[in-house]
Coordinates of C-alpha atoms (C1' of nucleotides) in Angstrom, one line a residue:
Chain Y
M168 CA -2.0 31.2 -29.7
A169 CA -1.0 29.5 -32.9
T170 CA -1.9 26.1 -31.8
A171 CA -1.7 24.3 -35.0
A172 CA -0.4 21.4 -33.1
P173 CA -2.2 18.1 -32.8
S174 CA -4.3 17.4 -29.8
T175 CA -1.4 16.1 -27.8
T176 CA 0.3 19.4 -27.1
L177 CA -0.7 21.1 -23.9
P178 CA -0.9 24.8 -23.8
D179 CA 2.5 25.0 -22.3
A180 CA 4.8 22.1 -22.2
A181 CA 7.5 23.7 -20.2
P182 CA 7.6 23.3 -16.4
T183 CA 6.1 26.3 -14.7
A184 CA 9.4 27.6 -13.4
T185 CA 8.7 27.0 -9.8
A186 CA 11.7 24.9 -9.4
Q187 CA 14.2 27.6 -10.0
P188 CA 12.2 30.7 -8.9
A189 CA 13.9 33.7 -10.3
A190 CA 11.9 36.1 -8.3
W191 CA 9.2 34.9 -6.1
G192 CA 7.4 38.2 -6.0
G193 CA 4.9 37.8 -3.2
Q194 CA 3.8 34.8 -1.1
A195 CA 4.4 31.3 -2.1
P196 CA 1.7 29.4 -0.4
A197 CA 2.1 26.3 -2.6
F198 CA 5.4 24.8 -3.5
S199 CA 5.0 21.9 -5.7
P200 CA 8.1 19.9 -6.7
L201 CA 8.7 19.6 -10.4
Y202 CA 8.1 15.9 -10.4
Q203 CA 4.7 16.4 -8.9
Q204 CA 3.8 18.7 -11.7
I205 CA 5.0 16.2 -14.2
K206 CA 3.0 13.6 -12.4
S207 CA -0.1 15.8 -12.7
L208 CA 0.5 16.3 -16.4
I209 CA 0.8 12.5 -17.0
L210 CA -2.3 12.0 -15.0
Q211 CA -4.1 14.5 -17.2
S212 CA -3.1 12.6 -20.3
L213 CA -4.4 9.4 -18.7
Q214 CA -7.7 11.0 -17.8
Q215 CA -8.1 12.5 -21.3
G216 CA -7.4 9.1 -22.8
E217 CA -4.3 10.1 -24.7
W218 CA -2.9 6.7 -23.6
K219 CA -5.4 4.0 -23.0
P220 CA -5.3 1.1 -20.6
G221 CA -2.9 -1.6 -21.8
E222 CA -1.0 0.7 -24.1
V223 CA 2.6 1.9 -23.8
I224 CA 3.3 5.4 -22.9
P225 CA 6.3 7.3 -24.3
S226 CA 9.7 6.4 -23.0
E227 CA 11.1 8.3 -20.1
F228 CA 13.5 10.0 -22.5
D229 CA 10.7 11.2 -24.7
L230 CA 8.6 12.4 -21.8
A231 CA 11.6 14.2 -20.5
A232 CA 12.0 16.0 -23.8
R233 CA 8.3 16.7 -24.0
Y234 CA 8.1 18.3 -20.5
K235 CA 11.6 19.9 -20.8
V236 CA 12.9 18.2 -17.6
S237 CA 15.6 15.6 -16.9
Q238 CA 14.9 11.9 -17.3
G239 CA 15.4 11.5 -13.5
T240 CA 12.5 13.8 -12.8
V241 CA 10.2 11.9 -15.1
R242 CA 11.4 8.8 -13.5
K243 CA 10.3 9.9 -10.1
A244 CA 6.9 10.9 -11.4
V245 CA 6.4 7.6 -13.2
D246 CA 7.7 5.8 -10.1
E247 CA 4.9 7.3 -8.0
L248 CA 2.2 6.6 -10.6
A249 CA 3.4 3.0 -10.8
A250 CA 3.3 2.8 -7.0
D251 CA -0.3 3.9 -7.2
N252 CA -1.0 1.1 -9.7
L253 CA -1.9 3.6 -12.5
L254 CA 1.1 2.6 -14.6
V255 CA 3.1 -0.6 -14.9
R256 CA 6.8 -0.7 -15.7
R257 CA 8.3 -3.5 -17.7
Q258 CA 12.0 -3.6 -18.0
G259 CA 13.2 -3.6 -21.6
R260 CA 9.7 -3.0 -23.0
G261 CA 8.3 0.2 -21.7
T262 CA 5.8 1.7 -19.3
F263 CA 2.2 0.7 -19.8
V264 CA -1.2 2.1 -18.6
A265 CA -2.5 -0.3 -16.0
T266 CA -5.6 -2.2 -16.9
H267 CA -8.1 -4.6 -15.2
A268 CA -8.1 -6.8 -18.3
E269 CA -5.1 -8.9 -17.3
Q270 CA -5.1 -12.4 -16.1
Q271 CA -2.7 -11.7 -13.3
V272 CA -4.7 -9.0 -11.7
Q273 CA -8.2 -10.1 -12.6
Y274 CA -9.8 -9.7 -9.3
R275 CA -7.5 -7.0 -8.0
F276 CA -10.2 -5.5 -5.7
L277 CA -11.6 -8.8 -4.4
R278 CA -10.1 -9.8 -1.1
L279 CA -12.1 -12.9 -0.5
Q280 CA -10.1 -16.1 -0.6
P281 CA -10.9 -19.8 -0.1
D282 CA -9.9 -21.1 3.3
H283 CA -8.0 -23.9 1.6
G284 CA -6.1 -23.5 -1.5
T285 CA -5.6 -20.3 -3.5
A286 CA -7.9 -18.1 -5.5
D287 CA -6.4 -19.7 -8.6
S288 CA -7.0 -23.3 -7.5
E289 CA -10.7 -22.9 -7.3
G290 CA -10.9 -21.6 -10.9
P291 CA -12.9 -18.8 -12.3
A292 CA -16.1 -17.6 -10.7
Q293 CA -19.4 -18.4 -12.3
R294 CA -21.4 -15.2 -12.7
D295 CA -25.2 -15.0 -12.9
F296 CA -27.1 -11.8 -13.2
V297 CA -30.2 -12.0 -11.2
D298 CA -31.5 -8.6 -12.1
C299 CA -30.5 -5.5 -13.9
K300 CA -32.6 -2.4 -14.3
R301 CA -32.6 1.4 -14.7
Q302 CA -33.9 3.4 -11.8
R303 CA -33.7 6.6 -9.9
A304 CA -31.1 7.1 -7.2
S305 CA -32.3 7.0 -3.7
A306 CA -31.0 9.7 -1.4
E307 CA -28.4 7.4 0.0
V308 CA -27.2 6.0 -3.2
A309 CA -27.0 9.5 -4.6
R310 CA -25.0 10.7 -1.7
L311 CA -22.5 7.9 -2.0
L312 CA -22.1 8.4 -5.8
G313 CA -21.9 12.1 -5.7
L314 CA -25.2 12.5 -7.5
R315 CA -28.6 14.1 -6.7
A316 CA -31.5 12.1 -5.5
G317 CA -33.6 11.0 -8.5
D318 CA -30.7 11.0 -10.9
P319 CA -30.9 8.0 -13.2
V320 CA -28.7 5.0 -12.2
L321 CA -28.2 1.5 -13.3
Q322 CA -28.8 -1.2 -10.7
A323 CA -27.7 -4.8 -11.0
R324 CA -27.7 -7.8 -8.8
R325 CA -25.5 -10.8 -9.5
L326 CA -24.5 -14.0 -7.8
L327 CA -21.0 -15.4 -7.9
R328 CA -20.4 -19.1 -7.5
F329 CA -17.1 -20.7 -6.8
S330 CA -16.9 -24.4 -7.8
G331 CA -20.6 -24.2 -8.1
V332 CA -21.2 -22.9 -4.6
P333 CA -23.0 -19.6 -4.3
T334 CA -20.6 -17.4 -2.4
I335 CA -21.1 -13.7 -3.2
L336 CA -24.2 -11.8 -3.8
E337 CA -23.6 -8.3 -5.1
D338 CA -25.8 -5.2 -5.7
I339 CA -24.2 -2.7 -8.0
W340 CA -25.2 0.9 -8.7
L341 CA -23.7 2.9 -11.6
P342 CA -24.4 6.5 -12.6
A343 CA -26.3 6.3 -15.9
G344 CA -24.5 9.2 -17.5
P345 CA -21.0 7.8 -17.9
F346 CA -22.4 4.3 -18.7
K347 CA -24.8 5.4 -21.3
G348 CA -25.8 2.4 -23.4
L349 CA -24.9 -0.2 -20.9
T350 CA -27.6 -2.9 -20.9
A351 CA -28.3 -5.9 -18.9
E352 CA -27.6 -8.1 -21.9
R353 CA -24.2 -6.5 -22.5
L354 CA -23.4 -7.1 -18.8
S355 CA -24.5 -10.7 -18.7
Q356 CA -22.8 -11.7 -21.9
Y357 CA -19.5 -10.2 -21.1
H358 CA -16.9 -12.7 -19.9
G359 CA -14.1 -11.2 -17.9
P360 CA -13.8 -8.7 -15.2
M361 CA -16.5 -6.1 -15.1
Y362 CA -14.0 -3.3 -14.6
A363 CA -12.3 -4.4 -17.9
L364 CA -15.6 -3.9 -19.7
F365 CA -15.9 -0.5 -18.2
E366 CA -12.5 0.4 -19.4
A367 CA -13.0 -0.9 -22.9
E368 CA -16.5 0.3 -23.6
F369 CA -16.9 3.4 -21.5
G370 CA -13.4 4.7 -20.9
V371 CA -14.1 4.4 -17.1
R372 CA -11.1 3.1 -15.3
M373 CA -11.5 2.2 -11.6
V374 CA -8.3 3.3 -9.8
R375 CA -9.0 2.8 -6.2
A376 CA -11.8 1.9 -3.8
D377 CA -12.9 2.3 -0.3
E378 CA -14.7 -0.6 1.5
K379 CA -16.7 -0.7 4.7
L380 CA -17.2 -4.1 6.3
R381 CA -19.8 -5.3 8.6
A382 CA -21.2 -8.6 9.9
V383 CA -24.9 -8.9 9.1
L384 CA -27.8 -11.3 8.7
P385 CA -29.3 -11.8 5.2
D386 CA -32.9 -11.1 4.5
H387 CA -35.0 -13.8 3.1
A388 CA -34.3 -13.2 -0.6
Q389 CA -30.6 -12.9 0.0
A390 CA -30.5 -16.1 2.1
T391 CA -32.3 -18.0 -0.6
L392 CA -30.0 -16.8 -3.4
L393 CA -26.9 -17.7 -1.3
D394 CA -28.4 -21.0 -0.3
V395 CA -27.9 -20.4 3.4
S396 CA -30.2 -20.1 6.4
P397 CA -31.3 -16.6 7.4
A398 CA -29.5 -17.1 10.6
T399 CA -26.1 -17.4 8.9
P400 CA -23.9 -14.4 9.6
L401 CA -22.5 -12.9 6.4
L402 CA -19.9 -10.4 5.7
S403 CA -21.3 -7.2 4.2
V404 CA -18.9 -5.2 2.0
E405 CA -19.9 -1.8 0.8
R406 CA -17.4 -0.6 -1.8
I407 CA -17.2 2.8 -3.5
A408 CA -14.8 2.7 -6.5
Y409 CA -13.2 5.8 -7.8
T410 CA -11.8 6.8 -11.2
Y411 CA -8.9 9.1 -12.0
S412 CA -9.5 12.4 -10.2
D413 CA -11.2 10.6 -7.4
E414 CA -14.7 10.7 -8.7
P415 CA -17.0 8.0 -7.2
M416 CA -18.2 5.9 -10.2
E417 CA -19.6 2.7 -8.7
L418 CA -21.3 1.6 -5.5
R419 CA -21.3 -2.1 -4.7
R420 CA -22.8 -3.8 -1.8
G421 CA -21.7 -7.4 -1.5
L422 CA -22.7 -10.2 0.9
Y423 CA -19.9 -12.7 1.3
R424 CA -20.2 -16.2 2.7
T425 CA -17.4 -16.7 5.2
D426 CA -17.9 -20.3 6.1
T427 CA -15.7 -21.5 3.3
H428 CA -13.9 -18.3 2.5
H429 CA -12.4 -15.4 4.3
Y430 CA -11.6 -11.7 3.6
R431 CA -7.8 -11.2 3.7
N432 CA -6.2 -8.0 4.6
R433 CA -2.6 -7.0 5.1
L434 CA -1.7 -4.2 7.5
S435 CA 1.6 -2.4 7.4
Chain A
M516 CA 36.8 -9.2 -7.1
A517 CA 34.8 -9.5 -10.2
T518 CA 36.6 -8.7 -13.4
A519 CA 34.3 -8.3 -16.3
A520 CA 31.7 -10.8 -15.4
P521 CA 31.1 -13.4 -18.1
S522 CA 28.1 -12.3 -20.0
T523 CA 26.9 -15.7 -20.9
T524 CA 23.7 -17.1 -19.7
L525 CA 25.1 -18.5 -16.5
P526 CA 22.8 -19.2 -13.7
D527 CA 23.1 -16.3 -11.3
A528 CA 25.5 -17.7 -8.8
A529 CA 27.5 -14.6 -8.0
P530 CA 26.1 -11.3 -6.8
T531 CA 27.3 -9.8 -10.0
A532 CA 28.8 -7.1 -8.0
T533 CA 28.4 -4.6 -10.8
A534 CA 28.8 -1.5 -8.8
Q535 CA 31.6 -2.9 -6.7
P536 CA 30.7 -1.8 -3.1
A537 CA 34.2 -1.5 -1.6
A538 CA 33.7 -2.5 2.0
W539 CA 32.0 -5.9 2.1
G540 CA 31.8 -7.2 5.6
G541 CA 31.3 -10.8 4.7
Q542 CA 29.5 -13.1 2.4
A543 CA 26.0 -11.8 1.7
P544 CA 25.0 -14.0 -1.2
A545 CA 22.8 -11.1 -2.3
F546 CA 21.8 -11.3 -5.8
S547 CA 20.3 -7.8 -5.7
P548 CA 20.9 -4.2 -6.5
L549 CA 23.3 -2.3 -4.3
Y550 CA 20.5 -0.3 -2.6
Q551 CA 18.7 -3.6 -1.7
Q552 CA 21.9 -4.8 0.0
I553 CA 22.1 -1.5 1.9
K554 CA 18.4 -1.9 2.8
S555 CA 19.2 -5.3 4.3
L556 CA 22.1 -3.9 6.2
I557 CA 20.0 -1.2 7.7
L558 CA 17.3 -3.7 8.5
Q559 CA 19.9 -5.8 10.3
S560 CA 20.9 -2.8 12.4
L561 CA 17.2 -2.3 13.3
Q562 CA 16.8 -5.9 14.2
Q563 CA 19.8 -5.9 16.4
G564 CA 18.6 -2.8 18.2
E565 CA 21.5 -0.6 17.1
W566 CA 18.9 2.1 16.6
K567 CA 15.8 1.8 18.8
P568 CA 12.2 2.9 18.0
G569 CA 11.9 6.6 18.3
E570 CA 15.6 7.3 17.9
V571 CA 17.3 9.0 15.0
I572 CA 19.5 7.0 12.7
P573 CA 22.7 8.4 11.1
S574 CA 22.3 10.9 8.3
E575 CA 22.3 9.8 4.8
F576 CA 25.7 11.2 4.3
D577 CA 27.0 9.2 7.3
L578 CA 25.4 6.0 6.2
A579 CA 26.8 6.5 2.7
A580 CA 30.3 6.8 4.2
R581 CA 29.7 3.8 6.4
Y582 CA 28.6 1.6 3.6
K583 CA 31.0 3.1 1.0
V584 CA 28.2 4.0 -1.4
S585 CA 26.8 7.2 -2.7
Q586 CA 24.2 9.2 -0.8
G587 CA 21.7 8.5 -3.6
T588 CA 22.0 4.8 -3.1
V589 CA 21.4 5.2 0.7
R590 CA 18.5 7.4 -0.1
K591 CA 16.8 4.8 -2.2
A592 CA 17.3 2.2 0.5
V593 CA 15.9 4.5 3.1
D594 CA 13.0 5.5 0.9
E595 CA 11.9 1.9 0.7
L596 CA 12.2 1.4 4.4
A597 CA 10.1 4.5 5.0
A598 CA 7.5 3.3 2.5
D599 CA 7.3 0.1 4.6
N600 CA 6.7 2.2 7.7
L601 CA 9.9 1.0 9.3
L602 CA 11.5 4.4 9.2
V603 CA 10.1 7.9 9.3
R604 CA 11.7 10.8 7.5
R605 CA 11.4 14.3 8.9
Q606 CA 12.8 17.1 6.8
G607 CA 15.4 19.1 8.5
R608 CA 15.6 16.8 11.5
G609 CA 16.6 13.4 10.4
T610 CA 15.4 9.9 9.8
F611 CA 13.8 8.1 12.8
V612 CA 13.0 4.5 13.6
A613 CA 9.2 4.1 13.5
T614 CA 7.4 3.4 16.7
H615 CA 3.9 2.6 17.9
A616 CA 4.3 5.0 20.8
E617 CA 3.1 8.1 19.0
Q618 CA -0.2 9.8 19.3
Q619 CA -0.7 10.1 15.6
V620 CA -0.4 6.5 14.9
Q621 CA -1.6 5.0 18.1
Y622 CA -4.0 2.4 16.7
R623 CA -2.1 1.9 13.4
F624 CA -3.4 -1.6 13.0
L625 CA -7.0 -1.0 14.1
R626 CA -9.3 -0.5 11.2
L627 CA -12.5 -0.2 13.2
Q628 CA -14.1 3.2 13.0
P629 CA -17.3 4.7 14.4
D630 CA -20.0 5.1 11.8
H631 CA -20.4 8.7 12.8
G632 CA -17.5 10.9 13.6
T633 CA -13.9 10.0 13.6
A634 CA -11.8 7.7 15.7
D635 CA -10.5 10.8 17.5
S636 CA -13.9 12.2 18.3
E637 CA -14.9 9.2 20.4
G638 CA -11.9 9.5 22.6
P639 CA -9.6 6.8 23.9
A640 CA -10.8 3.3 24.4
Q641 CA -11.3 2.0 27.8
R642 CA -9.4 -1.2 28.3
D643 CA -10.3 -4.0 30.7
F644 CA -8.4 -7.2 31.0
V645 CA -10.9 -10.0 31.6
D646 CA -8.3 -12.7 31.9
C647 CA -4.6 -13.3 31.6
K648 CA -2.7 -16.5 32.1
R649 CA 0.2 -18.6 31.1
Q650 CA -0.6 -21.8 29.2
R651 CA 0.6 -24.3 26.7
A652 CA 0.0 -23.7 23.0
S653 CA -2.6 -25.7 21.3
A654 CA -1.7 -27.3 18.0
E655 CA -3.5 -24.5 16.1
V656 CA -2.0 -21.6 18.1
A657 CA 1.4 -23.2 17.8
R658 CA 1.1 -23.5 14.0
L659 CA 0.0 -19.9 13.6
L660 CA 2.8 -18.6 15.9
G661 CA 5.5 -20.8 14.4
L662 CA 5.9 -22.7 17.7
R663 CA 5.5 -26.4 18.6
A664 CA 2.4 -27.6 20.3
G665 CA 2.8 -27.4 24.1
D666 CA 5.3 -24.6 24.0
P667 CA 4.5 -22.0 26.7
V668 CA 2.4 -19.0 25.6
L669 CA 0.7 -16.1 27.4
Q670 CA -2.9 -15.8 26.8
A671 CA -5.0 -12.7 27.5
R672 CA -8.6 -11.6 27.0
R673 CA -9.6 -8.0 27.1
L674 CA -12.6 -5.9 26.4
L675 CA -12.4 -2.5 24.7
R676 CA -15.1 0.1 25.3
F677 CA -15.7 3.2 23.3
S678 CA -17.7 5.9 25.1
G679 CA -18.5 3.2 27.6
V680 CA -20.0 0.8 25.1
P681 CA -18.3 -2.6 24.9
T682 CA -17.2 -2.9 21.2
I683 CA -14.2 -5.2 20.9
L684 CA -13.4 -8.5 22.6
E685 CA -9.9 -9.7 22.0
D686 CA -8.1 -12.9 22.7
I687 CA -4.3 -12.5 22.5
W688 CA -1.6 -15.1 22.4
L689 CA 2.1 -14.3 22.8
P690 CA 5.1 -16.7 22.8
A691 CA 6.4 -16.8 26.3
G692 CA 10.0 -16.7 25.3
P693 CA 10.4 -13.3 23.8
F694 CA 8.0 -11.9 26.4
K695 CA 9.6 -13.3 29.4
G696 CA 8.5 -11.5 32.5
L697 CA 5.3 -10.1 31.1
T698 CA 2.6 -10.3 33.7
A699 CA -1.1 -9.7 33.8
E700 CA -0.5 -6.9 36.2
R701 CA 2.0 -5.2 33.9
L702 CA -0.4 -5.5 31.0
S703 CA -3.4 -4.2 32.8
Q704 CA -1.6 -1.3 34.4
Y705 CA 0.0 0.0 31.2
H706 CA -1.7 2.9 29.6
G707 CA -1.0 3.3 25.9
P708 CA -0.8 1.0 22.9
M709 CA 0.1 -2.5 23.7
Y710 CA 2.6 -2.6 20.9
A711 CA 4.4 0.4 22.5
L712 CA 4.8 -1.7 25.6
F713 CA 6.2 -4.5 23.6
E714 CA 8.8 -2.2 22.0
A715 CA 9.8 -0.5 25.2
E716 CA 10.0 -3.5 27.5
F717 CA 10.8 -6.4 25.3
G718 CA 12.4 -5.0 22.2
V719 CA 9.7 -6.6 20.1
R720 CA 8.5 -4.3 17.3
M721 CA 5.5 -5.3 15.3
V722 CA 6.1 -4.3 11.7
R723 CA 3.2 -5.7 9.7
A724 CA 0.2 -7.9 10.2
D725 CA -2.1 -10.2 8.3
E726 CA -5.8 -10.3 9.1
K727 CA -8.5 -12.8 8.2
L728 CA -12.0 -11.6 8.5
R729 CA -15.2 -13.5 8.9
A730 CA -18.8 -13.0 10.0
V731 CA -19.7 -15.1 13.1
L732 CA -22.0 -15.5 16.0
P733 CA -20.7 -15.2 19.5
D734 CA -20.8 -17.9 22.1
H735 CA -22.6 -17.2 25.3
A736 CA -19.6 -15.8 27.2
Q737 CA -18.6 -13.6 24.3
A738 CA -22.2 -12.3 23.9
T739 CA -22.4 -11.5 27.6
L740 CA -19.1 -9.6 27.7
L741 CA -20.1 -7.6 24.6
D742 CA -23.5 -7.0 25.9
V743 CA -25.3 -8.3 22.8
S744 CA -27.7 -11.1 22.1
P745 CA -26.1 -14.4 20.9
A746 CA -27.9 -13.9 17.6
T747 CA -26.0 -10.7 16.9
P748 CA -23.6 -11.2 13.9
L749 CA -20.1 -10.0 14.8
L750 CA -17.0 -9.4 12.8
S751 CA -14.3 -11.9 13.6
V752 CA -10.8 -10.6 13.0
E753 CA -7.8 -13.0 13.3
R754 CA -4.6 -11.1 13.2
I755 CA -1.0 -12.4 13.0
A756 CA 1.5 -9.7 13.7
Y757 CA 5.1 -10.0 12.5
T758 CA 8.3 -8.4 13.6
Y759 CA 11.4 -7.5 11.6
S760 CA 12.4 -10.6 9.6
D761 CA 8.8 -11.7 9.3
E762 CA 8.6 -13.8 12.4
P763 CA 5.1 -14.2 13.8
M764 CA 5.0 -12.7 17.3
E765 CA 1.4 -12.3 18.2
L766 CA -1.9 -14.0 17.5
R767 CA -5.0 -11.9 18.1
R768 CA -8.6 -13.0 17.7
G769 CA -11.0 -10.1 17.9
L770 CA -14.7 -9.9 17.9
Y771 CA -15.9 -6.5 16.6
R772 CA -19.4 -5.1 17.0
T773 CA -20.4 -3.6 13.7
D774 CA -23.7 -2.1 14.6
T775 CA -22.2 1.2 15.6
H776 CA -18.8 0.8 13.9
H777 CA -17.4 -0.6 10.7
Y778 CA -14.1 -2.0 9.4
R779 CA -12.6 0.3 6.9
N780 CA -10.3 -0.7 4.1
R781 CA -8.8 1.0 1.2
L782 CA -8.0 -0.9 -2.0
S783 CA -5.7 0.4 -4.6
Chain T
dC467 C1' 21.6 -4.8 -32.6
dA468 C1' 19.0 -0.7 -30.7
dG469 C1' 15.7 0.8 -27.3
dT470 C1' 13.8 0.4 -22.9
dG471 C1' 13.7 0.7 -17.9
dG472 C1' 17.0 -0.1 -13.7
dT473 C1' 21.0 1.3 -11.0
dC474 C1' 24.7 4.2 -9.4
dT475 C1' 27.2 8.2 -9.0
dA476 C1' 28.5 13.2 -8.1
dG477 C1' 27.3 17.7 -7.5
dA478 C1' 24.3 21.6 -7.0
dC479 C1' 20.8 23.9 -4.9
dC480 C1' 16.2 24.3 -2.1
dA481 C1' 13.2 23.8 2.1
dC482 C1' 13.1 23.0 6.8
dA483 C1' 14.4 22.8 11.9
dC484 C1' 17.3 23.7 15.5
dT485 C1' 20.4 26.7 18.0
Chain B
dG960 C1' 24.5 29.5 10.5
dT961 C1' 24.7 24.6 10.3
dG962 C1' 23.0 20.3 9.3
dT963 C1' 19.2 17.6 7.8
dG964 C1' 16.3 15.6 4.3
dG965 C1' 14.2 16.9 -0.6
dT966 C1' 14.7 18.0 -5.4
dC967 C1' 17.0 18.3 -9.9
dT968 C1' 20.4 17.4 -13.1
dA969 C1' 23.7 14.9 -16.2
dG970 C1' 26.1 11.1 -17.4
dA971 C1' 27.6 6.4 -17.2
dC972 C1' 26.7 1.7 -17.3
dC973 C1' 23.8 -2.7 -16.5
dA974 C1' 19.8 -5.9 -17.6
dC975 C1' 16.2 -7.1 -20.2
dT976 C1' 13.2 -7.3 -24.6
dG977 C1' 12.5 -7.7 -29.2
dC978 C1' 13.9 -6.9 -33.9

DNA sequence: CAGTGGTCTAGACCACACT
DNA sequence: GTGTGGTCTAGACCACTGC
């Protein structure tokens, strides 16, 4: 294997001839279209950091040459990755790796909106870290994060205010391994989306998330921080965020005040 | 027909019929790609009931001939309509108009799931109509349904039980016009998804919906019907469902018990 | 201007379902 | 086998961006 080539070259850049099967000797349990294979290869490059969030990836023509397929096939692969919000196409400029560090999509995962006006109209949230410490994962946290009980995790609690009004109280758990070196100070001093910090400093890009919503009553500490009575019903949002390759990388438990805001969802 | 369109920076007045679709039934001031225009034409046929929910639509080849474009262009239009859940493609069989009357997608708009097990494992919901009457729209209901205050509406209240446990209390408002002839009896006797009834009897297909979620406390009547204490926080879900052409056609206010269930949402 | 993504076309072949 | 959607290719041209 004379792989004198630089790191970018994969062991075999050619499509694994499943598209034009000359002789499909035995069983063919898995048929994967060419464009899906290309999609996987691009995904690999994203995972391995060959192209970083915010950067341009090679043109469709270049990718087609690299993978030895037609431009149309690359196009279909890129189309799907763009539909999944992993890539962003910009006509005339190129295709870019999606990032959380853009004004337009700052709070891409936050569905809470003010009852009157828009999320923009109320201005940026004021973030205050109440607490941040290193601890060992409880059985439940470990299960949700795909760890083992007792594994080290970072835990943070922060309060978000909109127009000065405390509105969201969040508890966040992160596996200590991938976020080695993350400190409370770094977190509290960073201005901008937390997920952008994760991208820039730790190469961890949150790609999708699952949320479970419930209506709950706050405990005393929570009510105090949110400046509401303990009898005020709050929206509990448990979020698990996943990176490329669907590994859980963050657990977030939020309490949302819904007297002035609401959680918006579109069904289709 | 367009000769070489002037390439100056004119404000886009004409459709810039770049690909010259031959048969052009009328005026369509569409400033959009050909496949978007085809998409609109197909959407029109869906609206007008040329193809009904559950039925097959013509093959891509036939549609291409009908609209005088290539099959690839029809394909892209159909692809988008399928992505929007308006059509369903089935390889080897054809393309079908999506319907709510299928087992697989029975509760397509219901995001509430049991904490343990799956929606299937708890079996079908038991539906009981508490109330159903004709009335005049309040200002708020009228606003949300795109009506005028005082316009006639149908209002229904029903209770859903899972495994015998009352879990969802819903108030539903429908504009009386499109649902002329709908009676309480018809509603309560129908077994199956309510949206399937709307499709079959009134030609009203719900295509998408917007939901606003809040945490609330029930009033006395609500608490009694749901068999909980008035201090139990509940998830309030206000849904507006839209038909083809984005007309609001249903307002639904649900109270969900979230002690045994949760509202699940995926972000991406 | 060159380079990028976006659209449209035409034809070939593959996978699947029904008959 | 026939007909459907699904994949892949190759080439042409358009629209936008930035040099």
